PDB file of C-alpha atoms in Angstrom:
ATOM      1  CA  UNK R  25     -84.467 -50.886 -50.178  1.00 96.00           C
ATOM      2  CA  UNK R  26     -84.162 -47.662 -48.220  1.00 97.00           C
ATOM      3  CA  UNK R  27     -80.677 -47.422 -48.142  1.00 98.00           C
ATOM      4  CA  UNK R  28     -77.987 -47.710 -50.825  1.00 98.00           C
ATOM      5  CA  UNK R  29     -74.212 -48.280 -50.077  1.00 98.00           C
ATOM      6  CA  UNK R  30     -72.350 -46.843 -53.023  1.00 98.00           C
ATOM      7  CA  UNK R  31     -68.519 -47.570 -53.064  1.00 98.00           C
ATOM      8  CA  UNK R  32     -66.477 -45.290 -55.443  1.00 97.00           C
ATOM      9  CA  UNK R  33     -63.684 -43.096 -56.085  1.00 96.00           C
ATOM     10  CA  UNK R  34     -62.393 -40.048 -54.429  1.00 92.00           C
ATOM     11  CA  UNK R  35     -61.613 -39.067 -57.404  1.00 95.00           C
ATOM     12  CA  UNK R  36     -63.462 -38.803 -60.946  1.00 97.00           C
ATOM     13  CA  UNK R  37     -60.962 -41.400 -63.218  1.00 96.00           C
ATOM     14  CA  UNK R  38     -60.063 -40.616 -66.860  1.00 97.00           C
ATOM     15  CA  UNK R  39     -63.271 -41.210 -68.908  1.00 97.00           C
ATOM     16  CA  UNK R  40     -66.288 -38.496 -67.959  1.00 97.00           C
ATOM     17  CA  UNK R  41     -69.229 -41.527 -68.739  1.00 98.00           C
ATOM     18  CA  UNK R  42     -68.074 -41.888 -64.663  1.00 98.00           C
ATOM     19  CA  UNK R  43     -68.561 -38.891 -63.551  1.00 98.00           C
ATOM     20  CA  UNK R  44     -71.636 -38.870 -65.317  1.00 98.00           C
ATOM     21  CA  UNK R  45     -73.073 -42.228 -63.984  1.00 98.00           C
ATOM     22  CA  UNK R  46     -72.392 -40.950 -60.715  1.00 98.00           C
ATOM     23  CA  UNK R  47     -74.746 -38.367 -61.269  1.00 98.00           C
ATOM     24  CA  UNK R  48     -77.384 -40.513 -62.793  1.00 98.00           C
ATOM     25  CA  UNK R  49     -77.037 -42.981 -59.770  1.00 98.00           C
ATOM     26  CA  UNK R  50     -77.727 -40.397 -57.672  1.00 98.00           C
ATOM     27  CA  UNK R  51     -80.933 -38.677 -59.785  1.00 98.00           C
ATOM     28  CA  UNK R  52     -81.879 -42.368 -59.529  1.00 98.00           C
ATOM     29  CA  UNK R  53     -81.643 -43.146 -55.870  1.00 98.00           C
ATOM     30  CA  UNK R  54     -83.521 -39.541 -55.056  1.00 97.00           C
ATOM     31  CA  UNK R  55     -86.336 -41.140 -57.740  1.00 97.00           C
ATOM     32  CA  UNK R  56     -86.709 -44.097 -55.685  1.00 97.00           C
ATOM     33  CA  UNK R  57     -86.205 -42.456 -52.389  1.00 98.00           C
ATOM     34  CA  UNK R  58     -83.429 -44.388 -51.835  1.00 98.00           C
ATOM     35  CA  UNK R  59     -80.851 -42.902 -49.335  1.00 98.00           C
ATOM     36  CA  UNK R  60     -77.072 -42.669 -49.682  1.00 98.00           C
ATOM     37  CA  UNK R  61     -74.267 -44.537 -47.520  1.00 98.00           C
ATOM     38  CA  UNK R  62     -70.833 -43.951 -48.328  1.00 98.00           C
ATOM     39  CA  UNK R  63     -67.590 -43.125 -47.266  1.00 95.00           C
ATOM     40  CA  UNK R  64     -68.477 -39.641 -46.717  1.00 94.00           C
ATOM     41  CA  UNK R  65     -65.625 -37.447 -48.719  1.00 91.00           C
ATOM     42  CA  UNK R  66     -66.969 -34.095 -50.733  1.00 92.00           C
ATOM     43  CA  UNK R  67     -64.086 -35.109 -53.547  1.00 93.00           C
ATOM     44  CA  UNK R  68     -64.702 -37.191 -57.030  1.00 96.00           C
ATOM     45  CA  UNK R  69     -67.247 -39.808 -57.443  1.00 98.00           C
ATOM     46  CA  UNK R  70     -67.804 -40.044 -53.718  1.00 96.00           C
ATOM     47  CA  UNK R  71     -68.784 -36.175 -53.661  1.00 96.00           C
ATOM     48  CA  UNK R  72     -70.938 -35.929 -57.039  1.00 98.00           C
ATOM     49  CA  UNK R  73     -73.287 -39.120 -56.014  1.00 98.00           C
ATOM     50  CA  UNK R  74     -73.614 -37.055 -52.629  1.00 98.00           C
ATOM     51  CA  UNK R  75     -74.298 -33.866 -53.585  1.00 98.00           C
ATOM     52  CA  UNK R  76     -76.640 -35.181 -56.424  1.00 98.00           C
ATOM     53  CA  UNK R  77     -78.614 -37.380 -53.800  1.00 98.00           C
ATOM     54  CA  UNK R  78     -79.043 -34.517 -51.589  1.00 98.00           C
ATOM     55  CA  UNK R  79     -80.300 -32.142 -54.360  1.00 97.00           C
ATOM     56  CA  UNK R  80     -83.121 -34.793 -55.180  1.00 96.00           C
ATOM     57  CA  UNK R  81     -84.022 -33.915 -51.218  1.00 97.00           C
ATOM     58  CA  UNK R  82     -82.615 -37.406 -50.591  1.00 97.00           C
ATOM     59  CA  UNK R  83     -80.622 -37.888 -47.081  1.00 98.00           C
ATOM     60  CA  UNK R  84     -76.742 -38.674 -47.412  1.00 98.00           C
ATOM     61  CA  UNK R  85     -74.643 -40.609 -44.578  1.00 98.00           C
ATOM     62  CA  UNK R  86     -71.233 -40.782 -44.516  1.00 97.00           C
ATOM     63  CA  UNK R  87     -68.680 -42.588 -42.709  1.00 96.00           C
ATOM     64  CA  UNK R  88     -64.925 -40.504 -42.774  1.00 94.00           C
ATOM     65  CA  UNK R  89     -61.864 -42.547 -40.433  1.00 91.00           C
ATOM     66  CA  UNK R  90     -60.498 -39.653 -38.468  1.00 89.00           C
ATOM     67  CA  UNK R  91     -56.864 -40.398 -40.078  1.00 84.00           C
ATOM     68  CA  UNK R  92     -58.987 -39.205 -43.877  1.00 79.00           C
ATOM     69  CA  UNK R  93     -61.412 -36.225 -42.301  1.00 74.00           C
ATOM     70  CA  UNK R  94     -59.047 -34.144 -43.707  1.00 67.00           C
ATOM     71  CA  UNK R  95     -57.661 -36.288 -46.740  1.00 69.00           C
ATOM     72  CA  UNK R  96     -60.583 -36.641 -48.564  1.00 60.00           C
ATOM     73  CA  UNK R  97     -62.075 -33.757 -47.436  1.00 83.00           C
ATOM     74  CA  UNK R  98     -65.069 -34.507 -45.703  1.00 88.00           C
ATOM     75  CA  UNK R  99     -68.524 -33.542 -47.109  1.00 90.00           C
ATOM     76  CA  UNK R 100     -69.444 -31.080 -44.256  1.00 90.00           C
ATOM     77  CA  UNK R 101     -73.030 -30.806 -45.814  1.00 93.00           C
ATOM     78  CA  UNK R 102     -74.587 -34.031 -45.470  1.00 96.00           C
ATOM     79  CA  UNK R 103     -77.706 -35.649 -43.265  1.00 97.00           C
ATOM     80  CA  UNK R 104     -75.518 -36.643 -41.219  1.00 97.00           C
ATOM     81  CA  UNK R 105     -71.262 -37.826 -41.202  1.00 96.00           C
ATOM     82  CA  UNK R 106     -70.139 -40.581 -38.712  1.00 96.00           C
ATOM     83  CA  UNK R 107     -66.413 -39.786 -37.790  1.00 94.00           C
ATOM     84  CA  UNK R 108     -65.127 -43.391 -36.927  1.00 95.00           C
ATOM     85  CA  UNK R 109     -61.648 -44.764 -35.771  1.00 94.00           C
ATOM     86  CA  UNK R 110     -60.996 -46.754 -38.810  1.00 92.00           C
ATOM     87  CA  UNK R 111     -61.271 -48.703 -42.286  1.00 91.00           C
ATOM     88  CA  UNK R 112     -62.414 -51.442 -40.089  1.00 94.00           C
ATOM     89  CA  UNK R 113     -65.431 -49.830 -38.277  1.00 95.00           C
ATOM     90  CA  UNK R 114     -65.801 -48.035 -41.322  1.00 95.00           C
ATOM     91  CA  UNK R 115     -67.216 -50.843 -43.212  1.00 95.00           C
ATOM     92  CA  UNK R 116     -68.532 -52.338 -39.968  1.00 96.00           C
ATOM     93  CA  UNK R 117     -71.029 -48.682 -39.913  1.00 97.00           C
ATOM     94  CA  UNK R 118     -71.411 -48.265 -43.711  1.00 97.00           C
ATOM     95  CA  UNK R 119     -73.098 -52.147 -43.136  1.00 96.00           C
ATOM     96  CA  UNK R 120     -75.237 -51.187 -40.432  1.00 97.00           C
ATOM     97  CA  UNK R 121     -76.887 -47.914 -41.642  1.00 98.00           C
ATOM     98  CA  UNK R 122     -77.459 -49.916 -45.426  1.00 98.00           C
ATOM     99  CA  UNK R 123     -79.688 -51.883 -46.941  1.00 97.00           C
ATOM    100  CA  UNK R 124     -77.575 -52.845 -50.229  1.00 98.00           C
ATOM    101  CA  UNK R 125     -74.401 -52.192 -52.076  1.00 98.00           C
ATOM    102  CA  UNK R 126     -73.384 -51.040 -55.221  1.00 98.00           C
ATOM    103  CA  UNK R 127     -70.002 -50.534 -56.387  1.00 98.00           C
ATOM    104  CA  UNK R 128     -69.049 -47.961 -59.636  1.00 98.00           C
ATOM    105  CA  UNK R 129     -65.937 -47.273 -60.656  1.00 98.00           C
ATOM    106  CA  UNK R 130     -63.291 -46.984 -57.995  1.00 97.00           C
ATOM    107  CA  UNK R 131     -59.402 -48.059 -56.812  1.00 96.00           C
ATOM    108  CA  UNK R 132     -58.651 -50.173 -54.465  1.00 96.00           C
ATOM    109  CA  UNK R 133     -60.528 -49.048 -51.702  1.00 94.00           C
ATOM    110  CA  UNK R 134     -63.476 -49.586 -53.980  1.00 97.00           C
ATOM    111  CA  UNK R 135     -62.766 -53.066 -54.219  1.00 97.00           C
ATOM    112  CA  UNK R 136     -61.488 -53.803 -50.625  1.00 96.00           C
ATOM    113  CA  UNK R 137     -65.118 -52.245 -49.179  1.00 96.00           C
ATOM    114  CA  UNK R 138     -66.918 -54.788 -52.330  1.00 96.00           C
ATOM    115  CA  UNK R 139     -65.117 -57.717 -51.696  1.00 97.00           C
ATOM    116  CA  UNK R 140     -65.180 -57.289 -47.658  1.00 95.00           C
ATOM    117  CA  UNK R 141     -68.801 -57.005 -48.111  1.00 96.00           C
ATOM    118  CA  UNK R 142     -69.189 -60.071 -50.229  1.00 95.00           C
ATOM    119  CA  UNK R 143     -67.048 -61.753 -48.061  1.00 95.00           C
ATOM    120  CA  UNK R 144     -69.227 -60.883 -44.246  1.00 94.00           C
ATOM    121  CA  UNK R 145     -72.207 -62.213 -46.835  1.00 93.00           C
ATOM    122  CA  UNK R 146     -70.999 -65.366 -47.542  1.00 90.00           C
ATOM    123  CA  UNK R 147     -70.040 -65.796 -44.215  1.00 91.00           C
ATOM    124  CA  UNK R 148     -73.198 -65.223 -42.294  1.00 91.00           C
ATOM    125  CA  UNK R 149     -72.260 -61.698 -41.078  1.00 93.00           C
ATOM    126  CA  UNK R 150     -75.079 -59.906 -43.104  1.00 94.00           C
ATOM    127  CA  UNK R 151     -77.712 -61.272 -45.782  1.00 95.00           C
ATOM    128  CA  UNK R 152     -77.142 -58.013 -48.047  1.00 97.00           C
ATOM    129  CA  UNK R 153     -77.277 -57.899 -51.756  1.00 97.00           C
ATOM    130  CA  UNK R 154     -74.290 -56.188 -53.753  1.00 97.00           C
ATOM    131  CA  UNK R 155     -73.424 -55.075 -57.385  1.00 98.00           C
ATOM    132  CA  UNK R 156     -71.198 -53.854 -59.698  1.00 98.00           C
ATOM    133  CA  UNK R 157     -72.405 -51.274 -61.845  1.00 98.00           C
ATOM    134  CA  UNK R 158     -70.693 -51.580 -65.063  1.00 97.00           C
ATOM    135  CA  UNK R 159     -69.366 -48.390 -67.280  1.00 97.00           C
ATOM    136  CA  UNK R 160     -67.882 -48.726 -69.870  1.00 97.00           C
ATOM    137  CA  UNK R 161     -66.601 -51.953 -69.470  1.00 97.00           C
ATOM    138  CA  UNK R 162     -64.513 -50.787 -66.530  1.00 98.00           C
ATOM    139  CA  UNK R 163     -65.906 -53.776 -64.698  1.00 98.00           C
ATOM    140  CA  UNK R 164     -65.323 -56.271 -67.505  1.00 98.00           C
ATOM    141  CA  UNK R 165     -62.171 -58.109 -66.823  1.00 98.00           C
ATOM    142  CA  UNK R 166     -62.813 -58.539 -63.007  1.00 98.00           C
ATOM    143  CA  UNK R 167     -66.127 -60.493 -64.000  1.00 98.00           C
ATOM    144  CA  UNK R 168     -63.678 -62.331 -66.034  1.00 98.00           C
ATOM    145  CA  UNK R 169     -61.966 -63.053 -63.176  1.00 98.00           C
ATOM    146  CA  UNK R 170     -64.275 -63.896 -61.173  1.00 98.00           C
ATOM    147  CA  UNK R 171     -65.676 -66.415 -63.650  1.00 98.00           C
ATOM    148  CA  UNK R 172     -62.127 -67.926 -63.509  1.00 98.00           C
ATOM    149  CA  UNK R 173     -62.165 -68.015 -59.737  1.00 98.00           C
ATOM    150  CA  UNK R 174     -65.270 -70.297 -59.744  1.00 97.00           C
ATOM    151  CA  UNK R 175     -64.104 -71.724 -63.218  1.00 98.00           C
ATOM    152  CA  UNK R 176     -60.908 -73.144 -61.105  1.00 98.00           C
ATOM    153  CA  UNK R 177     -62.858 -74.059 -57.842  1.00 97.00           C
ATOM    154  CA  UNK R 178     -61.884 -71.487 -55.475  1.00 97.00           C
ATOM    155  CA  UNK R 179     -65.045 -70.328 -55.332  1.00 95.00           C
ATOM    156  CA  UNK R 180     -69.004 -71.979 -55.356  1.00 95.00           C
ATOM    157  CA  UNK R 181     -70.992 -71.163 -58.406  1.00 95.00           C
ATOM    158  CA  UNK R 182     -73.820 -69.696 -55.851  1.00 94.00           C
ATOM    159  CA  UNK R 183     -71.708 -67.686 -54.310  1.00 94.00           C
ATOM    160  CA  UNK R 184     -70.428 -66.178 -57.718  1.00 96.00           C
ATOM    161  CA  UNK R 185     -74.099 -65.548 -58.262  1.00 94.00           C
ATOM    162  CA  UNK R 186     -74.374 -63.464 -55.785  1.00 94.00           C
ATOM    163  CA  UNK R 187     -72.607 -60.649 -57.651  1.00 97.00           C
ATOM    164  CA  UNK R 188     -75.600 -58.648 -59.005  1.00 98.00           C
ATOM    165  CA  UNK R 189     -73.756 -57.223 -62.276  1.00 98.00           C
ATOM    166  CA  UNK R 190     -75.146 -54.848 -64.841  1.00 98.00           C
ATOM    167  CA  UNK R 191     -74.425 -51.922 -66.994  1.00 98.00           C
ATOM    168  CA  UNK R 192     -78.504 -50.070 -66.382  1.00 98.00           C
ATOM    169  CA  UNK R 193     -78.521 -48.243 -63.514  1.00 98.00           C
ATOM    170  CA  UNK R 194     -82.594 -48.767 -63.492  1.00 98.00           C
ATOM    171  CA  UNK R 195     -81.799 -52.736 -63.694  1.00 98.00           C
ATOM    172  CA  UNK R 196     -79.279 -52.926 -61.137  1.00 98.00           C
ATOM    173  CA  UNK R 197     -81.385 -50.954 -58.397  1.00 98.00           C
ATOM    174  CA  UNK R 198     -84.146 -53.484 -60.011  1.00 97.00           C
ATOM    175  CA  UNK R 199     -82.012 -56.504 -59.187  1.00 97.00           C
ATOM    176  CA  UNK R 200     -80.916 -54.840 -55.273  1.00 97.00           C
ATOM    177  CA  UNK R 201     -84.695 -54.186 -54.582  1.00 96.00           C
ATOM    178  CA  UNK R 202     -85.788 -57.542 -55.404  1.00 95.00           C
ATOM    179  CA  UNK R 203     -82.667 -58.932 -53.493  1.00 94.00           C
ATOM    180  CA  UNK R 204     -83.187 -57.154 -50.659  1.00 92.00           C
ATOM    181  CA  UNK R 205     -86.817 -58.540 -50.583  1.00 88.00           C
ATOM    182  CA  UNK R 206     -85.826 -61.754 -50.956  1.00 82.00           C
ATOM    183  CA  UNK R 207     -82.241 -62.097 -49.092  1.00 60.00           C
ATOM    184  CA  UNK R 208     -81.593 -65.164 -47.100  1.00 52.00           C
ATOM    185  CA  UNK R 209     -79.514 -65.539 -44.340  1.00 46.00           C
ATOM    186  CA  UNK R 210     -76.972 -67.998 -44.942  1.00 49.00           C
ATOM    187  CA  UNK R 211     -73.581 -69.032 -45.884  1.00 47.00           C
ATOM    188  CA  UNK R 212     -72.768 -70.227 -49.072  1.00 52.00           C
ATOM    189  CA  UNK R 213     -69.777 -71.664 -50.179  1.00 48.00           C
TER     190      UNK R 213
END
């Protein structure tokens, strides 16, 4: 794995342990020499995994839609920042320059760029691995969730198994690394 995708928030949530895993996430990642993708804002979660990846002389690539250059403040100091037209190509870029995704605590545009990605998996578009990086629980009740979604047979138990879920940042790029060695390109239902 050369390159992580790491969807977050824009801004740093109400408990600090986020703030702080964003930060070890990104000491982690410049350990392993493992390169950023993201959305490419300066602000929150989004700006902290940057700016620590690129002070571990890692690389950092963002992808901004023109319509939030401005919103979320665009990281003006990274290896490089693809303004695109859209969510849409967006995700389609953040895909193409990874290797992997990881999601930490985020809103919904956390989850819309996880479950998209999940989503193009299971559907043949890409043969990535993805995660959710738990802290402090934040993750818990949408595992639940998801365990009811198979549970109730709206969704195969391989491709709930997909979901790479931990609370060790260590394990998690563990778990991506060996994915991404092993991924296999194919739909599962």
């Amino acid at each position: 794995m050369k390159r992580l995708a790491v969807y977050c928030g824009s801004s740093m949530g109400a408990n600090a342990h986020y703030e702080q895993c964003a930060h070890d996430l990104g000491i982690a990642m410049g350990q392993r020499g493992i390169d950023l993708v993201y959305g490419g804002g300066k602000l929150g979660l989004m700006g902290v995994v940057a700016d620590t990846v690129l002070s571990q002389g890692g690389q950092a690539y963002g992808v901004i839609p023109e319509a939030l250059r401005d919103h979320e403040v665009a990281h003006q100091g990274l290896t490089e920042l693809y303004i695109v037209k859209d969510m849409h190509e967006r995700k389609a870029k953040m895909t193409e320059l990874t290797d992997a995704f990881v999601a930490i605590p985020g809103g919904i545009g956390t989850l819309d760029e996880l479950f998209e990605a999940w989503t193009w998996r299971s559907l043949g578009y890409h043969n990535k691995p993805f995660a959710l990086l738990d802290v402090d629980g934040y993750w818990h009740h949408l595992s639940q969730f998801l365990n009811n979604v198979a549970q109730q047979k709206f969704m195969s138990e391989e491709r709930r198994n997909l979901l790479i879920e931990g609370d060790d940042i260590g394990d998690v790029l563990d778990q991506l690394t060996i994915a991404c060695d092993d991924k296999k390109s194919q739909m599962i239902w």
